Coordinates of C-alpha atoms in Angstrom, one line a residue:
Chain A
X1 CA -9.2 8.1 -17.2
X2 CA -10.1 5.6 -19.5
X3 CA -7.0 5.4 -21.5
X4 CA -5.0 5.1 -18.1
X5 CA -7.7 2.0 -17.1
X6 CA -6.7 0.5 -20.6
X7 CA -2.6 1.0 -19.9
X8 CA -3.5 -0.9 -17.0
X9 CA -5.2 -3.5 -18.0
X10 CA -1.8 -4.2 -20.3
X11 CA -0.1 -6.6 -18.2
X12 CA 3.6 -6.6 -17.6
X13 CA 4.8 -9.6 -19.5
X14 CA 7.2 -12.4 -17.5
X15 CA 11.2 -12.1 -18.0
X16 CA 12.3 -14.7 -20.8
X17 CA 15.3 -16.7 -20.9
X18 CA 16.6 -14.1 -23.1
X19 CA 15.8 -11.5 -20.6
X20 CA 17.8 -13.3 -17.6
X21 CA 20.4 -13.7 -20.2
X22 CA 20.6 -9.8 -20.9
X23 CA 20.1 -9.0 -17.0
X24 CA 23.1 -11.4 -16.9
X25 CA 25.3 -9.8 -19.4
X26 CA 24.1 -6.3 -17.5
X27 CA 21.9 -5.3 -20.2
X28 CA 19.0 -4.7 -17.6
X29 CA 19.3 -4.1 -14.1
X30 CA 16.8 -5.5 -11.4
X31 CA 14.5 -3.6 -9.0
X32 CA 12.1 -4.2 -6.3
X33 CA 8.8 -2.8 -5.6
X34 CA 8.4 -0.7 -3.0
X35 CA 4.4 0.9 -1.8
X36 CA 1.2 0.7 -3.7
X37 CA 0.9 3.5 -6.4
X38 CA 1.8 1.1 -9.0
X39 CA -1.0 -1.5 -8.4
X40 CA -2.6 -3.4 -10.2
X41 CA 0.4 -4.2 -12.2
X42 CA 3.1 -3.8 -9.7
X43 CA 2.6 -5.8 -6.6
X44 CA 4.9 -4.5 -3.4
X45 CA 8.0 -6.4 -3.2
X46 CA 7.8 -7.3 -6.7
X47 CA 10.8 -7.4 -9.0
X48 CA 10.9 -6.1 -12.1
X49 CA 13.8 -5.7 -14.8
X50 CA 14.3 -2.5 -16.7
X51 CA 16.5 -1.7 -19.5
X52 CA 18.4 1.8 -19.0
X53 CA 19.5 1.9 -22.4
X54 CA 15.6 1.6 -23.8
X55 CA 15.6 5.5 -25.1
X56 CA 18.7 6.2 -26.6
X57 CA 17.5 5.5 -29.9
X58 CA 13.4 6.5 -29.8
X59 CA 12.0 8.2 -27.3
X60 CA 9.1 6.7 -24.7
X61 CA 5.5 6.1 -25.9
X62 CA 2.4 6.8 -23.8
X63 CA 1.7 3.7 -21.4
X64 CA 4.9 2.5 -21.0
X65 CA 6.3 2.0 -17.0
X66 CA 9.6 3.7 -16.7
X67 CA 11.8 4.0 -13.6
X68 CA 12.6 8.2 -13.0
X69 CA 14.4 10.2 -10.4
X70 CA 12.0 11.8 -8.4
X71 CA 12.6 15.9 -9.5
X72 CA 12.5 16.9 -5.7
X73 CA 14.4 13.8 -4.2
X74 CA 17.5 13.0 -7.0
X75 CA 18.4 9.9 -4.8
X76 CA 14.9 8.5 -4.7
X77 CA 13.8 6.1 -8.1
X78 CA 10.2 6.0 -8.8
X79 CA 8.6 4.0 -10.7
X80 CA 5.0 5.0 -12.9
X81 CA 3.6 5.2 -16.3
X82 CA 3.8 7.4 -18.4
X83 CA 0.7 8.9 -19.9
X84 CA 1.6 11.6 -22.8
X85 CA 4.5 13.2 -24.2
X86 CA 4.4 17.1 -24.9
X87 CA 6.1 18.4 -27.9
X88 CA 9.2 19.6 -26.5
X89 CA 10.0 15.9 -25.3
X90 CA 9.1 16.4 -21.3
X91 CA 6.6 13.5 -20.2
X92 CA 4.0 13.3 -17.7
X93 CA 3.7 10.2 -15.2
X94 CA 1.1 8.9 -13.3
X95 CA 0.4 5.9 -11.3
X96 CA -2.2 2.9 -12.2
X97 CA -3.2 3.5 -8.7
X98 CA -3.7 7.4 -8.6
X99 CA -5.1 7.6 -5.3
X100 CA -2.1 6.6 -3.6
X101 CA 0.5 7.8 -6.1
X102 CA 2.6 11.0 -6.3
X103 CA 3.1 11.9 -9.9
X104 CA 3.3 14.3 -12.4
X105 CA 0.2 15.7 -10.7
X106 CA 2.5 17.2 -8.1
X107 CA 5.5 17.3 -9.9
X108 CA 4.3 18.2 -13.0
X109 CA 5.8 17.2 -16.3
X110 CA 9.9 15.6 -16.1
X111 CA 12.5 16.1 -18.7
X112 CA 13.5 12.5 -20.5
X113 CA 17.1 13.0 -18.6
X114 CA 15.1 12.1 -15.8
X115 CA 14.2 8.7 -16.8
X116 CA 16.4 5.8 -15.4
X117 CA 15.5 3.3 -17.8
X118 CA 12.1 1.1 -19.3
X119 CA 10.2 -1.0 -17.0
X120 CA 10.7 -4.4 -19.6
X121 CA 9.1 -7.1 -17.6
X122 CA 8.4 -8.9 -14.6
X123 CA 11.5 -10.7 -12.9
X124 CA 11.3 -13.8 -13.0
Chain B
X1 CA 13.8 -25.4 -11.8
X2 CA 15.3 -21.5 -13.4
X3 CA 12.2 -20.0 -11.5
X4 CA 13.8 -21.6 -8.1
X5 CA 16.9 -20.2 -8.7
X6 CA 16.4 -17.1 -9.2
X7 CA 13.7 -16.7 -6.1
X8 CA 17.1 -18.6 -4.1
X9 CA 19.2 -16.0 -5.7
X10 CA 16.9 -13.0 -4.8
X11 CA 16.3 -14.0 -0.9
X12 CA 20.3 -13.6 -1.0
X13 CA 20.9 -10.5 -3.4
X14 CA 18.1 -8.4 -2.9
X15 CA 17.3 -5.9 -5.8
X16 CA 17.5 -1.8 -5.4
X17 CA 14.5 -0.4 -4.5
X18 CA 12.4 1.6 -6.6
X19 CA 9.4 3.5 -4.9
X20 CA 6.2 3.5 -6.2
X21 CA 5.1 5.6 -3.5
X22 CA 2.9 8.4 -2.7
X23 CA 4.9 11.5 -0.6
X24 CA 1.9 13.6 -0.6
X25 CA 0.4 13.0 2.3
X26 CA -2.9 14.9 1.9
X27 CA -3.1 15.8 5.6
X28 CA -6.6 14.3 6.3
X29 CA -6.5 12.5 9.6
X30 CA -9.9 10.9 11.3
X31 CA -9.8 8.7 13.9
X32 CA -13.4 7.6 13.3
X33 CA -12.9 5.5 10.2
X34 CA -10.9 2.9 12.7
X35 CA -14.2 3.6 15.0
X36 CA -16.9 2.5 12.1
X37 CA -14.6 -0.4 11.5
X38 CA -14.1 -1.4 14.9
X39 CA -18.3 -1.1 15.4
X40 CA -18.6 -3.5 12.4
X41 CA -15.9 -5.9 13.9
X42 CA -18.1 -5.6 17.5
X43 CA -21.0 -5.9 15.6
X44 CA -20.2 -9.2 13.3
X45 CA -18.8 -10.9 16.5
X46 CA -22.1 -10.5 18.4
X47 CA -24.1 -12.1 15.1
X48 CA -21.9 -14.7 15.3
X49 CA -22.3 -15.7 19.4
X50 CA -26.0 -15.2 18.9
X51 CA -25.9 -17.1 15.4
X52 CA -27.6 -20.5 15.9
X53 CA -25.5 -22.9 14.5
X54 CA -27.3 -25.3 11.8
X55 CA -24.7 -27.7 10.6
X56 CA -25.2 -28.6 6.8
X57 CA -27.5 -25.9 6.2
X58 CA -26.4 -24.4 3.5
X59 CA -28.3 -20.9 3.9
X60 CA -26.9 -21.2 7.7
X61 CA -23.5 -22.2 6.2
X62 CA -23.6 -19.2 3.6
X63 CA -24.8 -16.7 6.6
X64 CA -22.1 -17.8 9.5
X65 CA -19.4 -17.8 6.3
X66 CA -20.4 -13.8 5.9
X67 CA -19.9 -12.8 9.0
X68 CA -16.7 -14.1 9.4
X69 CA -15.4 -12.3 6.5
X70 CA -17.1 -9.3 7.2
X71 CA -15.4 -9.6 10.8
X72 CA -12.0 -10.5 9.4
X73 CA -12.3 -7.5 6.9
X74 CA -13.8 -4.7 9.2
X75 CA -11.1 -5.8 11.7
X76 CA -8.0 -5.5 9.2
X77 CA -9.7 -2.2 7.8
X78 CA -9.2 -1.1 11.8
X79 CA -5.5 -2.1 11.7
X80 CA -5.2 -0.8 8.8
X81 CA -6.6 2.8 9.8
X82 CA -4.6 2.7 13.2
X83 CA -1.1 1.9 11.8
X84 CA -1.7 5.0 9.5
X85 CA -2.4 7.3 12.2
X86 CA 0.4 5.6 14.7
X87 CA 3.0 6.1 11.1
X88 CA 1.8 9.0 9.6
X89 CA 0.1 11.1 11.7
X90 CA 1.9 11.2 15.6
X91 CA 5.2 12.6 15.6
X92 CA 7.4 12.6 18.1
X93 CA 6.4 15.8 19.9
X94 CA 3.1 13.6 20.5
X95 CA 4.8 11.4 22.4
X96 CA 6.1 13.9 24.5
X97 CA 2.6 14.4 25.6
X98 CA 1.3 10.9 25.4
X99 CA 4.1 8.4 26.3
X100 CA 2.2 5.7 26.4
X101 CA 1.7 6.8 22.7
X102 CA 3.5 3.4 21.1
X103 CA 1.9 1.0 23.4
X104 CA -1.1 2.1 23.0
X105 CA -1.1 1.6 19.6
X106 CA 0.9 -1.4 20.1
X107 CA -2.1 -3.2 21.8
X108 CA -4.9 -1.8 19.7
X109 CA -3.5 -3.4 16.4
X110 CA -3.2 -6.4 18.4
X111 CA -6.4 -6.7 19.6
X112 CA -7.6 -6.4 16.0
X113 CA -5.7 -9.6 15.5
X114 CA -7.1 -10.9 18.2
X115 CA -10.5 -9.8 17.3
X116 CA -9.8 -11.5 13.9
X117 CA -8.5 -15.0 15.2
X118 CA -11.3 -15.7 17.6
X119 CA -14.9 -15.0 18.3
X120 CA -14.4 -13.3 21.3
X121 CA -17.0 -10.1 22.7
X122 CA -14.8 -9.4 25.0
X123 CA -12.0 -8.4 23.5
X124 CA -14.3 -6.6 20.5
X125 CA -15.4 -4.1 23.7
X126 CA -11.3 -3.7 24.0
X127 CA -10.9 -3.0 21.1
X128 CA -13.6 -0.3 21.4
X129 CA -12.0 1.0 24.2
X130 CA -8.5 1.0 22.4
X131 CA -10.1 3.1 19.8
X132 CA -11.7 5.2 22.1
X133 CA -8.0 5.8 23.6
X134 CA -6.7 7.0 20.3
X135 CA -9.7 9.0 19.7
X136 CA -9.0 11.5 22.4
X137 CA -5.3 10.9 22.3
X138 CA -6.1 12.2 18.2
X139 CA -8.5 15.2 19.0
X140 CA -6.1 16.5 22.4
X141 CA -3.2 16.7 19.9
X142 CA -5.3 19.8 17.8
X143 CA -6.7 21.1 20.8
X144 CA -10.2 20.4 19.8
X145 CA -12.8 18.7 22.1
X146 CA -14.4 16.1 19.5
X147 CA -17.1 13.9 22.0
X148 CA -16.9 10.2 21.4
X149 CA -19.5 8.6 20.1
X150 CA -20.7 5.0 18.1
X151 CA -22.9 4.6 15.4
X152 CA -24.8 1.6 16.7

């Protein structure tokens, strides 16, 4: 628990010229917030920019906010963080606010095919 | 100037959705948490009519400021609590047997608006009532006879 209070107290930088540029050239695609679990960092309604093509080199580290198909609803994007990696590569998520988040509590832990892209930044 | 684009061009071209949702509902449904709310809205209202006002006092300044945002709270906590049970708990077979389901709810969220914007006892004890309403609307829909009762 503490280590998720620390992810969360890593605030989600603002988009940089260089990001709109990117967004722009479709490098990152843009999203909006929708319901709580994601407070403090993501605010309902907020925007955020995420880059699809962020693991196709490395793979995800623990804390970072990535955008996955839900494993029960393939046409519904979620976003959370993710908190560890196990060693065959499958992830487990969890919300910053994990009282009103579904996660990989319920879900349990998701394959990396799963993941949609890397939460990058705020937008704008 | 960039900034006021881009909020231009995202009233116009709104963004995908992505949920950051919770779709485990965990089932536990009380009517009384909008009840202890609405008592504290009732109660902060009836503080404030008897408060005796003091102009430029500061300790009289610092009380009357409390219990408006105690009132403004405890009635948003109410709406709050009523909109969940109206959304997520009544389905449509409920209003089957209550058809006055949605206007019932209807008028309670609004009198915590109400209840927020003025200083008004009367419509506190509506609210109440309102609550009440839902209360045995809640309880008839399991089939269990839960009394009403208040705390204060």
């Amino acid at each position: 628990m503490f280590i998720l209070r620390l992810m969360c107290s890593m605030s989600l930088p603002h988009a940089t010229a260089i990001d709109i540029c990117l967004w722009l050239l479709r490098h990152y695609r843009r999203f909006r917030i929708q319901g709580n679990s994601m407070l403090p960092t993501l605010l309902p309604d907020q925007e955020v920019l995420i880059n699809p093509r962020a693991y196709r080199q490395s793979p995800p580290s623990p804390g970072e906010i990535v955008v996955v198909r839900h494993p029960q609803q393939p046409e519904l994007l979620i976003v959370k963080r993710i908190l560890f990696l196990e060693s065959d590569g499958r992830c487990y998520l969890q919300g910053d606010n994990a009282i009103a988040s579904t996660d990989s509590r319920q879900f349990g832990l998701l394959p990396l095919s799963q993941i949609a892209g890397k939460v990058h930044c705020r937008f704008p | 100037m960039l900034k006021q684009i881009i909020s231009k061009f995202q009233n116009h071209f709104p963004a995908a959705t992505v949920s950051a949702h919770c779709d485990g509902p965990c089932g536990v449904y009380d009517p009384s948490s909008a009840r202890i709310a609405a008592e504290a809205v009732v109660s902060m209202t009836k503080k404030l009519l008897d408060l005796e006002a003091k102009p430029g006092d500061p300790a009289y300044e610092n009380t009357f400021a409390r219990y408006v945002a105690i009132k403004e709270e405890q009635a948003q906590i109410t709406k709050d609590e009523l909109l969940i049970l109206w959304t997520d708990y009544f389905k449509p077979q409920h209003l089957e047997q209550f058809p006055d389901l949605h206007d019932t709810f209807w008028k309670a969220t609004k009198l915590c608006s109400a209840c927020k914007v003025e200083v008004n006892a009367q419509h506190t004890q509506e609210l109440m009532a309102a609550v009440e309403k839902v209360h045995k609307m809640f309880w008839a829909t399991k089939n269990r006879d839960v009394s009403w009762y208040t705390a204060s």
